[in-house]
Short mmCIF file of C-alpha atoms and ligand atoms in Angstrom, two decimals:
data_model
loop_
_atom_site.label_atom_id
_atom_site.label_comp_id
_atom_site.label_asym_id
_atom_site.label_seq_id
_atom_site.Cartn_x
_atom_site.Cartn_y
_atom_site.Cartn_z
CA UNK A 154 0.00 0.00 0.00
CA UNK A 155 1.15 3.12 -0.72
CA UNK A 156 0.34 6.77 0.97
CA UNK A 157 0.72 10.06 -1.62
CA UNK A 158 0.67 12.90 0.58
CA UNK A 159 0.81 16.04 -1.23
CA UNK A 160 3.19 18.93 1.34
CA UNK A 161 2.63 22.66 0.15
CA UNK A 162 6.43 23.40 -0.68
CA UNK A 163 8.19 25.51 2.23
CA UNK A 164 5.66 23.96 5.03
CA UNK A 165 6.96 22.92 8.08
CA UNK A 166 6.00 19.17 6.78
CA UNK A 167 8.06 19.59 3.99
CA UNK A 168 11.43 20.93 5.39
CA UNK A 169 11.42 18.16 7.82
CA UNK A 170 11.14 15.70 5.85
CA UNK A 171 13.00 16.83 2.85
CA UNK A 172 16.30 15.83 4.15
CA UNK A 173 14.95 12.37 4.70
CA UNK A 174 17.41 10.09 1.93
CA UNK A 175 14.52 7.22 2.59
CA UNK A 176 11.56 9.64 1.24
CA UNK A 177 11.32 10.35 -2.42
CA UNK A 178 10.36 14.04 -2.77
CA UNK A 179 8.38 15.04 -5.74
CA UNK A 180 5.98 17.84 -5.30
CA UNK A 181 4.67 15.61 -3.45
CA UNK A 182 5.52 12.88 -1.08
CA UNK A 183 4.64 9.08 -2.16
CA UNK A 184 5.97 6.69 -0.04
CA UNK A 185 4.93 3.68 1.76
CA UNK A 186 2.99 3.77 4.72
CA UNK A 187 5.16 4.56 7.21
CA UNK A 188 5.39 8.11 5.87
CA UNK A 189 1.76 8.60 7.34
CA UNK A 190 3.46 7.21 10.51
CA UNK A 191 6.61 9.62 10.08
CA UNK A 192 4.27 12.30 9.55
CA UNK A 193 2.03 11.68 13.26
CA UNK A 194 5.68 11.44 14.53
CA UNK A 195 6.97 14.60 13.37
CA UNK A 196 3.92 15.78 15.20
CA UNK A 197 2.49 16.76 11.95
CA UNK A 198 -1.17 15.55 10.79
CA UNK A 199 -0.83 14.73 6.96
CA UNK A 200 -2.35 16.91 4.87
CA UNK A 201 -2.11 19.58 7.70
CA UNK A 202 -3.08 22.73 5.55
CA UNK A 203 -5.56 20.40 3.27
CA UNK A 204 -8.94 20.38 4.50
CA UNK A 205 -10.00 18.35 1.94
CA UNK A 206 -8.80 15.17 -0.38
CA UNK A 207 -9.96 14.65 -4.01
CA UNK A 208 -9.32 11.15 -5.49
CA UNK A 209 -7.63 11.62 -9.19
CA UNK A 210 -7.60 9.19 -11.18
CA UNK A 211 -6.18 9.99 -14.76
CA UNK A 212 -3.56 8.04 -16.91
CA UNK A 213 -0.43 10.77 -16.70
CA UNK A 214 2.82 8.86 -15.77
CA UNK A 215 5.19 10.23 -18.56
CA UNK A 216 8.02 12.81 -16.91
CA UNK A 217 6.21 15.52 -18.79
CA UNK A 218 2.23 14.70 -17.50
CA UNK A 219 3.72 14.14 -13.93
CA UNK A 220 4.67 17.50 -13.86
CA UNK A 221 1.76 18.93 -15.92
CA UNK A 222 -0.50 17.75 -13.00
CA UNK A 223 1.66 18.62 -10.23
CA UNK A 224 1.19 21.62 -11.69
CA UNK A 225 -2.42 21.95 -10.95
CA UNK A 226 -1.64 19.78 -7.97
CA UNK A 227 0.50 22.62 -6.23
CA UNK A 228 -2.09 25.15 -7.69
CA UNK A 229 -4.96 23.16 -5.54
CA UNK A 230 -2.81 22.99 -2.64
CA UNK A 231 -2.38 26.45 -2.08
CA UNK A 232 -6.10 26.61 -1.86
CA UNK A 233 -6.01 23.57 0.68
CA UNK A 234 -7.18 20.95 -1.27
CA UNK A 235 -5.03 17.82 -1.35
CA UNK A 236 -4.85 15.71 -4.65
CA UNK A 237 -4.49 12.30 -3.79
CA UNK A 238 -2.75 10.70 -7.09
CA UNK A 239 -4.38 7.59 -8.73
CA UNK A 240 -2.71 7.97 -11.94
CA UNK A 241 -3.12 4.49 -14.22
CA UNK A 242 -0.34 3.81 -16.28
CA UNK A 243 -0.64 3.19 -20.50
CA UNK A 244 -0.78 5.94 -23.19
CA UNK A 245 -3.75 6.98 -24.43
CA UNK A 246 -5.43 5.82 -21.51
CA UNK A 247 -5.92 2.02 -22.50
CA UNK A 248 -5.33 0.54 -18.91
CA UNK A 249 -6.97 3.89 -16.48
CA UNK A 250 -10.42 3.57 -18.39
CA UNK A 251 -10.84 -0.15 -17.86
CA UNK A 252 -10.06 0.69 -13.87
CA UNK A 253 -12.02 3.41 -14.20
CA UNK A 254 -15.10 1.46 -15.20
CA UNK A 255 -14.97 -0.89 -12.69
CA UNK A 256 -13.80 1.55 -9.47
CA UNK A 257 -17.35 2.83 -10.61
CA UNK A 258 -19.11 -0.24 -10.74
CA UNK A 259 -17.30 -1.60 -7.08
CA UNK A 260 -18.63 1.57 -5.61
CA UNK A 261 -15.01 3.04 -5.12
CA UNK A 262 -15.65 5.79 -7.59
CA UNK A 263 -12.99 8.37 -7.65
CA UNK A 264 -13.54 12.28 -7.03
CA UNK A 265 -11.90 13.81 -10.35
CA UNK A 266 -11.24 11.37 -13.29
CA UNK A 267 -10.25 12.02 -17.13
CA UNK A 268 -12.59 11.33 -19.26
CA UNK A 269 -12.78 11.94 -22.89
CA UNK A 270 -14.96 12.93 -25.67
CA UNK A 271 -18.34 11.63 -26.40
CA UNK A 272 -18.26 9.78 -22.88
CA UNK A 273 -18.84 12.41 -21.08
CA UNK A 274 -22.47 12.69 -22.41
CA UNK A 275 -22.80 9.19 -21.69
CA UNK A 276 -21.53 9.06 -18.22
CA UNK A 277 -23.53 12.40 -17.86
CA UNK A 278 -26.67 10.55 -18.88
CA UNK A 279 -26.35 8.37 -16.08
CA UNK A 280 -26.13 10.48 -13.42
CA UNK A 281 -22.65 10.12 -12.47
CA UNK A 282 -21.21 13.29 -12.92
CA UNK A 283 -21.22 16.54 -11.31
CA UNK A 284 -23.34 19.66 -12.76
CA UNK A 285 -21.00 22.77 -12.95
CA UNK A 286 -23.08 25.44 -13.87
CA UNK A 287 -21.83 27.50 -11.13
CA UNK A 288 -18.32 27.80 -12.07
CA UNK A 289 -19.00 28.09 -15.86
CA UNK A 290 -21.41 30.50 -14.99
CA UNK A 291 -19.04 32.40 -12.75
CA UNK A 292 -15.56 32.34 -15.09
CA UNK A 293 -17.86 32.74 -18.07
CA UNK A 294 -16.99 29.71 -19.51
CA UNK A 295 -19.62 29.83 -22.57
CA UNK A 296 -17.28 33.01 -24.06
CA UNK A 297 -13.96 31.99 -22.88
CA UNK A 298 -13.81 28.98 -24.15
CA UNK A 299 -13.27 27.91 -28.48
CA UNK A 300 -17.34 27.11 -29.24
CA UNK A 301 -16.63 23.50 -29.89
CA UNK A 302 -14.90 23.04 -26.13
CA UNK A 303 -17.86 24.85 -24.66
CA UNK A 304 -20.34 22.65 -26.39
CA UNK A 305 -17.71 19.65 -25.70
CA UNK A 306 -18.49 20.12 -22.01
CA UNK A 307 -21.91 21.07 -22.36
CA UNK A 308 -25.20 19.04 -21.82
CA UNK A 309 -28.71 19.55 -22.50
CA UNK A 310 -27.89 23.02 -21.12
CA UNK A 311 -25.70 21.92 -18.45
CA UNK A 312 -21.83 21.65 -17.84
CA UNK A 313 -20.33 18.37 -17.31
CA UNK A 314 -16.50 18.53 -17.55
CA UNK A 315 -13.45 20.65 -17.09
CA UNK A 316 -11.45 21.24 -20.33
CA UNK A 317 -8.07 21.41 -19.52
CA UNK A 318 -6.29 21.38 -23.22
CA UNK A 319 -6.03 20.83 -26.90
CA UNK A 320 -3.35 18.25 -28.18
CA UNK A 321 -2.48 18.61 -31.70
CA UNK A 322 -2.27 14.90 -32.99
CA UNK A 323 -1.46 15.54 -36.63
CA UNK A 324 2.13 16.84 -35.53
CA UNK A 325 5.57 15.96 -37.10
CA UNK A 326 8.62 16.49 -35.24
CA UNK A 327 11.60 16.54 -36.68
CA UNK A 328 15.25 17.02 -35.15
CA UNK A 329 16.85 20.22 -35.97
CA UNK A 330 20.19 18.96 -34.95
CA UNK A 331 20.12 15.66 -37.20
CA UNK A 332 18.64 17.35 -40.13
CA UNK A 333 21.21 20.25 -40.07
CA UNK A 334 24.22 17.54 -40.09
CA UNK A 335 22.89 16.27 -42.95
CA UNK A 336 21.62 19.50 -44.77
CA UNK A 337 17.80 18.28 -44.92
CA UNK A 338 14.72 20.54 -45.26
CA UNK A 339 11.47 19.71 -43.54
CA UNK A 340 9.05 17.58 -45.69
CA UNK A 341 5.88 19.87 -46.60
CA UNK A 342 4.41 16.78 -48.74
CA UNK A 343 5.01 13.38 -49.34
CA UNK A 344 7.02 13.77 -52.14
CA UNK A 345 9.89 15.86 -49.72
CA UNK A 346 9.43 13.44 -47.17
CA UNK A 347 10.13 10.41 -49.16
CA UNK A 348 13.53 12.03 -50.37
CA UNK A 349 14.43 13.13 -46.67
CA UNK A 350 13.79 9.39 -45.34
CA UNK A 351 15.93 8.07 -47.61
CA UNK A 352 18.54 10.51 -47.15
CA UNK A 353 17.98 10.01 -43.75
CA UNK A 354 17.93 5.92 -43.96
CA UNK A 355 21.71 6.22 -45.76
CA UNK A 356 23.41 7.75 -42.88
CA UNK A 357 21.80 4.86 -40.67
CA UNK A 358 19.44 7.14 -38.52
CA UNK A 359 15.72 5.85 -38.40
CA UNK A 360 13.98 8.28 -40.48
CA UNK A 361 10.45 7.63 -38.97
CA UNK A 362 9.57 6.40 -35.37
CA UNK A 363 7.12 4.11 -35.03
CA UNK A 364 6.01 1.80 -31.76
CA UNK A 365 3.39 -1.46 -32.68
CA UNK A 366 1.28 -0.74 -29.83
CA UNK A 367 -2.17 -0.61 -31.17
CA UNK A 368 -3.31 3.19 -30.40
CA UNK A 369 0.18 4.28 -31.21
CA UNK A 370 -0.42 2.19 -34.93
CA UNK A 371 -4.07 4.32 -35.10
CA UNK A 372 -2.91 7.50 -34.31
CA UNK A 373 -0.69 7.35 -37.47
CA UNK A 374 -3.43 5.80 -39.11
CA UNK A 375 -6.30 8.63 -38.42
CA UNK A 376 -3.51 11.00 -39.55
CA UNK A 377 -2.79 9.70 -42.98
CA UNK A 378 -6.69 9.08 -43.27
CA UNK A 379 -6.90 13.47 -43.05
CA UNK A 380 -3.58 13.91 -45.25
CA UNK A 381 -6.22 12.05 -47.73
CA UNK A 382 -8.97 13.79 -47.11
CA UNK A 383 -10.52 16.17 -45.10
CA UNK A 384 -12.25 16.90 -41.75
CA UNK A 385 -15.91 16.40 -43.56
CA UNK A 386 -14.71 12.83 -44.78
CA UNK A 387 -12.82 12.31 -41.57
CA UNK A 388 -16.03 12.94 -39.24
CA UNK A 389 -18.37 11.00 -41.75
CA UNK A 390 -16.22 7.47 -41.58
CA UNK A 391 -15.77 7.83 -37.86
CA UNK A 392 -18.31 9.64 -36.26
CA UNK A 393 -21.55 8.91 -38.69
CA UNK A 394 -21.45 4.37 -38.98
CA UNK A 395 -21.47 5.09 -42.67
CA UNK A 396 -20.26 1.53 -43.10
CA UNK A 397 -20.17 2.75 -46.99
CA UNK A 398 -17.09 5.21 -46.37
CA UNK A 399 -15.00 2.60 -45.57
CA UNK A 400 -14.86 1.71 -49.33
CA UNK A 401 -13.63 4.90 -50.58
CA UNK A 402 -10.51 5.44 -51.98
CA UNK A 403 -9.47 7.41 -49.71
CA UNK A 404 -9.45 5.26 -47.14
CA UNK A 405 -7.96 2.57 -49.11
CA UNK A 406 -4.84 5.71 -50.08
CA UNK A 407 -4.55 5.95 -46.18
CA UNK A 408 -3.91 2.01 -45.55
CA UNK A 409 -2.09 2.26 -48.19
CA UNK A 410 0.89 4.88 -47.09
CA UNK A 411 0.66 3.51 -43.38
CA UNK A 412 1.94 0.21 -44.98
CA UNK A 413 4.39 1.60 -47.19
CA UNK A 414 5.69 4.29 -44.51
CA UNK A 415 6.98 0.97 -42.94
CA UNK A 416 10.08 0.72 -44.28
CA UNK A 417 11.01 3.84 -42.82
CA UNK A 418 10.37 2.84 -39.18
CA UNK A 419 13.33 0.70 -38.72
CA UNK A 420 13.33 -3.91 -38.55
CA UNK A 421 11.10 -4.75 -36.94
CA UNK A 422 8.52 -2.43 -35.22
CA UNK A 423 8.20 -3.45 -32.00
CA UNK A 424 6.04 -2.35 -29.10
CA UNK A 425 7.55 0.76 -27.30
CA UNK A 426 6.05 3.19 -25.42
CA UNK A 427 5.55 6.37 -26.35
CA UNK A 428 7.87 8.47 -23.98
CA UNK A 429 10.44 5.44 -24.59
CA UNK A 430 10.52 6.88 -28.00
CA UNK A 431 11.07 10.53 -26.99
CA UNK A 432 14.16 9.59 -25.26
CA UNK A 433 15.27 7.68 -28.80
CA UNK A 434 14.29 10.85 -30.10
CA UNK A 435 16.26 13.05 -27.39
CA UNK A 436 19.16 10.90 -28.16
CA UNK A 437 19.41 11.60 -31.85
CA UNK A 438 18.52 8.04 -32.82
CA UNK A 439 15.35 8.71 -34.87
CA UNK A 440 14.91 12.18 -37.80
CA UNK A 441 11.31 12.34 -37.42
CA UNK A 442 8.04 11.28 -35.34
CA UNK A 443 4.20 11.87 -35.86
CA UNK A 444 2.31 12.09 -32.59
CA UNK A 445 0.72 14.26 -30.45
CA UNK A 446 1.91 17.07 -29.50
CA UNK A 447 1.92 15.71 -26.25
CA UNK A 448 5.33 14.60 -27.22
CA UNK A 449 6.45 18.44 -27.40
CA UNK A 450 6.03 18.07 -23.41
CA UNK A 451 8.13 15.37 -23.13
CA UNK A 452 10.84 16.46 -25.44
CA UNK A 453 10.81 19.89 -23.29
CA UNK A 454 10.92 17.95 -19.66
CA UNK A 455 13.78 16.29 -21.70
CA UNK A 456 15.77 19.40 -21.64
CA UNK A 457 14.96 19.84 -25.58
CA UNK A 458 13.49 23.66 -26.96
CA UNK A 459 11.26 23.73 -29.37
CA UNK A 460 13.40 24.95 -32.75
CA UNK A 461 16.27 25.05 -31.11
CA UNK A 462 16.92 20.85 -30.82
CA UNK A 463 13.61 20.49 -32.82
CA UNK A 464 11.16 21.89 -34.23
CA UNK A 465 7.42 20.41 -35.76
CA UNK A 466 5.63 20.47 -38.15
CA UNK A 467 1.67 19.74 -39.64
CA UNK A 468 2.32 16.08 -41.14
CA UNK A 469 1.93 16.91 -44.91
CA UNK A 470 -1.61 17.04 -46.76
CA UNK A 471 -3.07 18.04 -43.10
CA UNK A 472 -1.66 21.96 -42.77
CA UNK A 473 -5.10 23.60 -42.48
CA UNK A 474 -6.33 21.33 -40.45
CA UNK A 475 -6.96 20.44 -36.86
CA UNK A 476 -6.87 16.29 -35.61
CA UNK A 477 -7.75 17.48 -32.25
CA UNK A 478 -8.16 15.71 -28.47
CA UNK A 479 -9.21 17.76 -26.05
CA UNK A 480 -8.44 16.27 -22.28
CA UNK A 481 -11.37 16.66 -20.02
CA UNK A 482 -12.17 15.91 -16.08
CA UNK A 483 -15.14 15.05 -14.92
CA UNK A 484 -16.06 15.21 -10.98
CA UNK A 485 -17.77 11.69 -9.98
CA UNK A 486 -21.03 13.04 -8.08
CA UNK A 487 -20.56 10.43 -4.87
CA UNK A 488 -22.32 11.93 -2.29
CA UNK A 489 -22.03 15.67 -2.96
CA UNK A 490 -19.14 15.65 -0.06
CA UNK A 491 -16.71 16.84 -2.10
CA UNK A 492 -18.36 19.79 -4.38
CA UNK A 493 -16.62 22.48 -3.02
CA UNK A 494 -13.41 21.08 -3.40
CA UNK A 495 -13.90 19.87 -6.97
CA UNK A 496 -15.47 23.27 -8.14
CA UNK A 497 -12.40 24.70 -6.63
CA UNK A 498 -10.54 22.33 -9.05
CA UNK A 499 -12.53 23.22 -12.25
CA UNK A 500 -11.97 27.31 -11.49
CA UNK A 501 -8.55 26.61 -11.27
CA UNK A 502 -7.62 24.25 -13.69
CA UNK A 503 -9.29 26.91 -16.17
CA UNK A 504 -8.10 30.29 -15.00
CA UNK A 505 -5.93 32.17 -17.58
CA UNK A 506 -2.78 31.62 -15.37
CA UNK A 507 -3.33 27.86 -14.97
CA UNK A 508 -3.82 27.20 -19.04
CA UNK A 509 -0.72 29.14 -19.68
CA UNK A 510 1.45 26.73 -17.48
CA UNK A 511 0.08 23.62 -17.54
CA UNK A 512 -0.36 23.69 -21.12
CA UNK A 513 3.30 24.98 -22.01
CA UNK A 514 4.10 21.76 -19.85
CA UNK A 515 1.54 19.48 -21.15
CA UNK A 516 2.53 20.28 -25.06
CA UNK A 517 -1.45 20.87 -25.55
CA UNK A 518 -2.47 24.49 -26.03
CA UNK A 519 -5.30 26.51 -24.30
CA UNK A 520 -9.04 26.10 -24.43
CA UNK A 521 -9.63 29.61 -23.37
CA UNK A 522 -9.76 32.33 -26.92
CA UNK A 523 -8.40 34.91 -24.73
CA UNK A 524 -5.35 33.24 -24.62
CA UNK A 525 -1.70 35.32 -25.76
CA UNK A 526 -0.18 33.51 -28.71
CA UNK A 527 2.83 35.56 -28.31
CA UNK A 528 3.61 33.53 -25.01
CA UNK A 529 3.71 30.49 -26.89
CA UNK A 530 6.50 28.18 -28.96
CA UNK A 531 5.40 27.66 -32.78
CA UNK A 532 3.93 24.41 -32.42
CA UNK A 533 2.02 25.73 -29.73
CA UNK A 534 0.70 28.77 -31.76
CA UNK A 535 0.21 27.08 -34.83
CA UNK A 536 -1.61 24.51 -33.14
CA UNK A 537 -4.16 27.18 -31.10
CA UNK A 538 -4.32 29.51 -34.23
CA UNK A 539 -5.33 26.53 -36.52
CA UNK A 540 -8.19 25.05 -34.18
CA UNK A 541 -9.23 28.68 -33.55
CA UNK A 542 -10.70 28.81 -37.42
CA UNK A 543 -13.55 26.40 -36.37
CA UNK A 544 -15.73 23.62 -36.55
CA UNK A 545 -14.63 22.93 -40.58
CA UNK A 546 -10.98 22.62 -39.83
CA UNK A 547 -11.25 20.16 -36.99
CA UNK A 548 -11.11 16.40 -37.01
CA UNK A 549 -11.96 14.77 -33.53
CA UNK A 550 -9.40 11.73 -32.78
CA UNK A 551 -11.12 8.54 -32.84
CA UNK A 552 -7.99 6.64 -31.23
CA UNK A 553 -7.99 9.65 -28.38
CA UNK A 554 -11.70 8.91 -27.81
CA UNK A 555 -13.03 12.09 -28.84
CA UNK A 556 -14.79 10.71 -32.31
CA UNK A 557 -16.87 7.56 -31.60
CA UNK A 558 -17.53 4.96 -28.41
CA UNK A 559 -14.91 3.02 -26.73
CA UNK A 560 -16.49 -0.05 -28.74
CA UNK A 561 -16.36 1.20 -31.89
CA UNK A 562 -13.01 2.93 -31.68
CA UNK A 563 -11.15 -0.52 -30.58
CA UNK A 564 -13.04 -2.39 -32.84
CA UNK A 565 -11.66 -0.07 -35.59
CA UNK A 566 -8.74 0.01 -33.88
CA UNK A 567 -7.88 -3.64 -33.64
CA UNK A 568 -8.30 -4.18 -37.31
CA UNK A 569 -5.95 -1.08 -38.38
CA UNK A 570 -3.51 -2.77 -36.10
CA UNK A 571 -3.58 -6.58 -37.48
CA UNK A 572 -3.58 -5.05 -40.87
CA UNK A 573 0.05 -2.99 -39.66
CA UNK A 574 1.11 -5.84 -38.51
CA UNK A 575 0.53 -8.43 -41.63
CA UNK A 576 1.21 -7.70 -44.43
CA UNK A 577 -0.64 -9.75 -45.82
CA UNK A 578 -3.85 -9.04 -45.05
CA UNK A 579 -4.79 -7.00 -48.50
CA UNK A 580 -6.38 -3.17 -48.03
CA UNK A 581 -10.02 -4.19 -49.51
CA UNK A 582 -10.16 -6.85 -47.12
CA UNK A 583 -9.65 -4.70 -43.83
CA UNK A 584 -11.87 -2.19 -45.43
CA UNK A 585 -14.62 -5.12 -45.37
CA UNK A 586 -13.92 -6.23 -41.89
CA UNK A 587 -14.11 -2.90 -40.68
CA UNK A 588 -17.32 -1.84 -42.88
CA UNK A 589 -19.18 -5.23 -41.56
CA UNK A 590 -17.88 -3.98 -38.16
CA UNK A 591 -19.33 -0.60 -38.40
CA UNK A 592 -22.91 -2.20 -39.64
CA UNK A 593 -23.07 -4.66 -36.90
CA UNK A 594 -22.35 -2.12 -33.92
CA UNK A 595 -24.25 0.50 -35.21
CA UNK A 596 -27.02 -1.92 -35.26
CA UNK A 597 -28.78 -1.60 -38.94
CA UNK A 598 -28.98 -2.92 -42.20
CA UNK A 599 -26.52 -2.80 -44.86
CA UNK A 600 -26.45 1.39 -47.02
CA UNK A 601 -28.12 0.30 -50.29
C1 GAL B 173 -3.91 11.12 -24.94
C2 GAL B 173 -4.11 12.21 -23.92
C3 GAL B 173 -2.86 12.97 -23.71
C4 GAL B 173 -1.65 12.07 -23.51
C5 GAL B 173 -1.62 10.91 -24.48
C6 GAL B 173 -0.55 9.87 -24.18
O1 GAL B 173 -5.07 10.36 -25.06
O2 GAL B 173 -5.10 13.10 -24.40
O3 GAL B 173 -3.03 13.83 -22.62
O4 GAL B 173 -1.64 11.64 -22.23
O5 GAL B 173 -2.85 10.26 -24.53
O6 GAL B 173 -0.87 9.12 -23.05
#
């Protein structure tokens, strides 16, 4: 069992038990369960400025998220709240939902959790989550935000979740240091990218990163599927059960490139995780890598500046447009003991101050209009500038739960990954598996 104890920085708690070599300070303590006894010892009650505890359970364990949340963390501190960590480890949040689900069903619900996308209706539906019309009300939440985060969070006229930020999924990062060695420009289109890889693939550096895990396989995917299209097509084959999309070329051009961008990735892809790969990255090992922008974070906690040791890029075919996830917490209802606490959370998390830091930590950018591009890196402000143009520009992730249900979404996804994976499974047949797919769990007939 373990205790996480968070200790406002410069508290008595905290300078006695800094010096401790058998404690591992973080912003916050977490240590076994004698620290709770170490703390009565000291003559100090844990949690002694926090009146109150909110459960959080969310699926940040990269060094960049840890600090993006200790971020708020310190921020919710100050206003004695405690945030006791329950953070679930496995990108994308593959492992935290499942434990999410059932902490819910057991009846150990937590206070805060991260939720994404079309969920949060669902969850809403049933009751489970928390009305915050106050706060929106109060911080004006219906102007500050971009329209489609204020109608993300919004439910039959009510508020159901904090937005927090905007990740930028159809990002390309290259290293500045790596291509200037080698006198490379950045790829605007396929064509330029083809000729960098190979020059890239000739003086032995991996031109494209790639991990086999299955959401890392349909990020990539989703991406090439806008480089080939656009957000309209994008939101009809994911978001509408056309089941008849799934023939179109386009999608059959997507598959296509995600097979052939293979032999750029290095023998053989293998099943790394995400912030694995930013330290390949770091370490000059790979020339370029499409994923989120949450990766920017990581690269920065890395001691890398953005164009300075790298620098990113829209992947090409997707400049003007926006494959967005937005991260979202929603406060578990319980028994209304905590509602002070967690409004306290949602007004903070959202103030102008708060968006500003966490985001430049996070890699995501803000959800608030107001926000000052001129405080921000160039991925950051391209990024925020792009989604800012609307509704027509934006593609919701599918893999980053913000297009479809979880069902649908691993069904899809589980069939883009066998199809990475073997090659030879030909492209018409994955687009039948997945069109049969999309019929059967939408529930309906066969388009004519
Ligand atoms: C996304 C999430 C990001 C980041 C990423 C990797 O789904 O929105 O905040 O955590 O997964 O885990």
């Amino acid at each position: 069992m373990q205790c996480n104890v968070y200790l406002q920085k410069g508290s008595d708690a905290y300078a006695k038990l800094a010096p401790n070599p058998r404690i591992h300070m973080h912003s916050y303590i977490r240590a076994p369960l004698f620290c709770l006894i170490l703390l009565a010892s000291l003559g100090i009650a844990a949690g002694a400025r926090a009146a109150e505890t909110l459960d959080v359970l969310h699926w940040w364990t990269s060094q960049s998220e840890r600090k993006a949340a200790d971020a708020i963390a310190e921020a919710l501190a100050d206003e004695d709240v405690t945030w006791r960590d329950a953070a679930i480890a496995g990108g994308a949040g593959v492992g935290a939902m499942k434990v999410l689900k059932s902490r819910v069903l057991s009846g150990r619900a937590p206070d805060v959790a991260q939720l994404i996308g079309p969920n949060i209706q669902e969850w809403a539906d049933l009751g489970l989550l928390l009305e915050l019309d106050g706060v929106a009300r109060k911080n004006n939440w219906n102007t500050a935000f971009f329209p489609s985060i204020w109608s993300l969070v919004r439910l039959r006229s009510h508020t159901a979740a904090v937005p927090l930020g905007i990740h930028r999924i159809n990002t390309l990062f290259y290293n500045r240091r790596v291509f200037n060695e080698l006198g490379l420009t950045p790829p605007k289109n396929w064509n330029d990218f083809e000729r960098v890889a190979n020059r890239l693939q000739h003086a032995g550096i991996t031109p494209l990163a790639q991990s086999s895990e299955a959401w890392q396989v349909t990020t990539l995917f989703e991406t090439l599927l806008l480089s080939e299209s656009n957000p309209a097509f994008y939101r009809q084959l994911f978001m509408s059960n056309s089941d008849r999309a799934w023939f179109d070329p386009r999608v059959s051009r997507a598959l296509e490139r995600l097979r052939s961008l293979k032999r750029w990735m290095g023998e053989p892809v293998t099943e790394k995780s995400w912030d694995s790969i930013a330290r390949q990255f770091a370490h000059g090992e790979i020339g370029m890598w499409v994923m989120g922008d949450w990766a920017k974070g990581e690269l920065q906690t890395m001691g890398m500046n953005v164009d300075d040791q790298f620098s990113c890029l829209p992947v090409p075919g997707t400049a003007d447009y926006h494959l967005y996830s937005v991260d979202t917490f929603v406060m578990l209802v319980g028994d209304y003991d905590h509602e002070i606490a967690q409004e306290k959370l949602a007004r903070l998390a959202t103030s102008p101050a708060m968006q500003i830091h966490y985001n430049q930590i996070k890699g995501s950018v803000s959800v608030r209009r107001d926000a000052d591009p001129r405080q921000m890196d160039s991925c950051a402000r391209s990024s925020w500038q792009t989604f800012g143009r609307g509704a027509q520009v934006q593609a919701p992730s599918l893999t980053h739960r913000m297009a479809s249900n979880e069902q649908l979404k691993d069904a899809i996804s589980a069939q883009i990954h066998r199809y990475f994976l073997d090659d030879t499974i030909a492209i018409s047949e994955t687009q039948r598996r997945i069109a049969a797919l999309v019929r059967a769990l939408a529930n309906r007939k066969a388009e004519p």
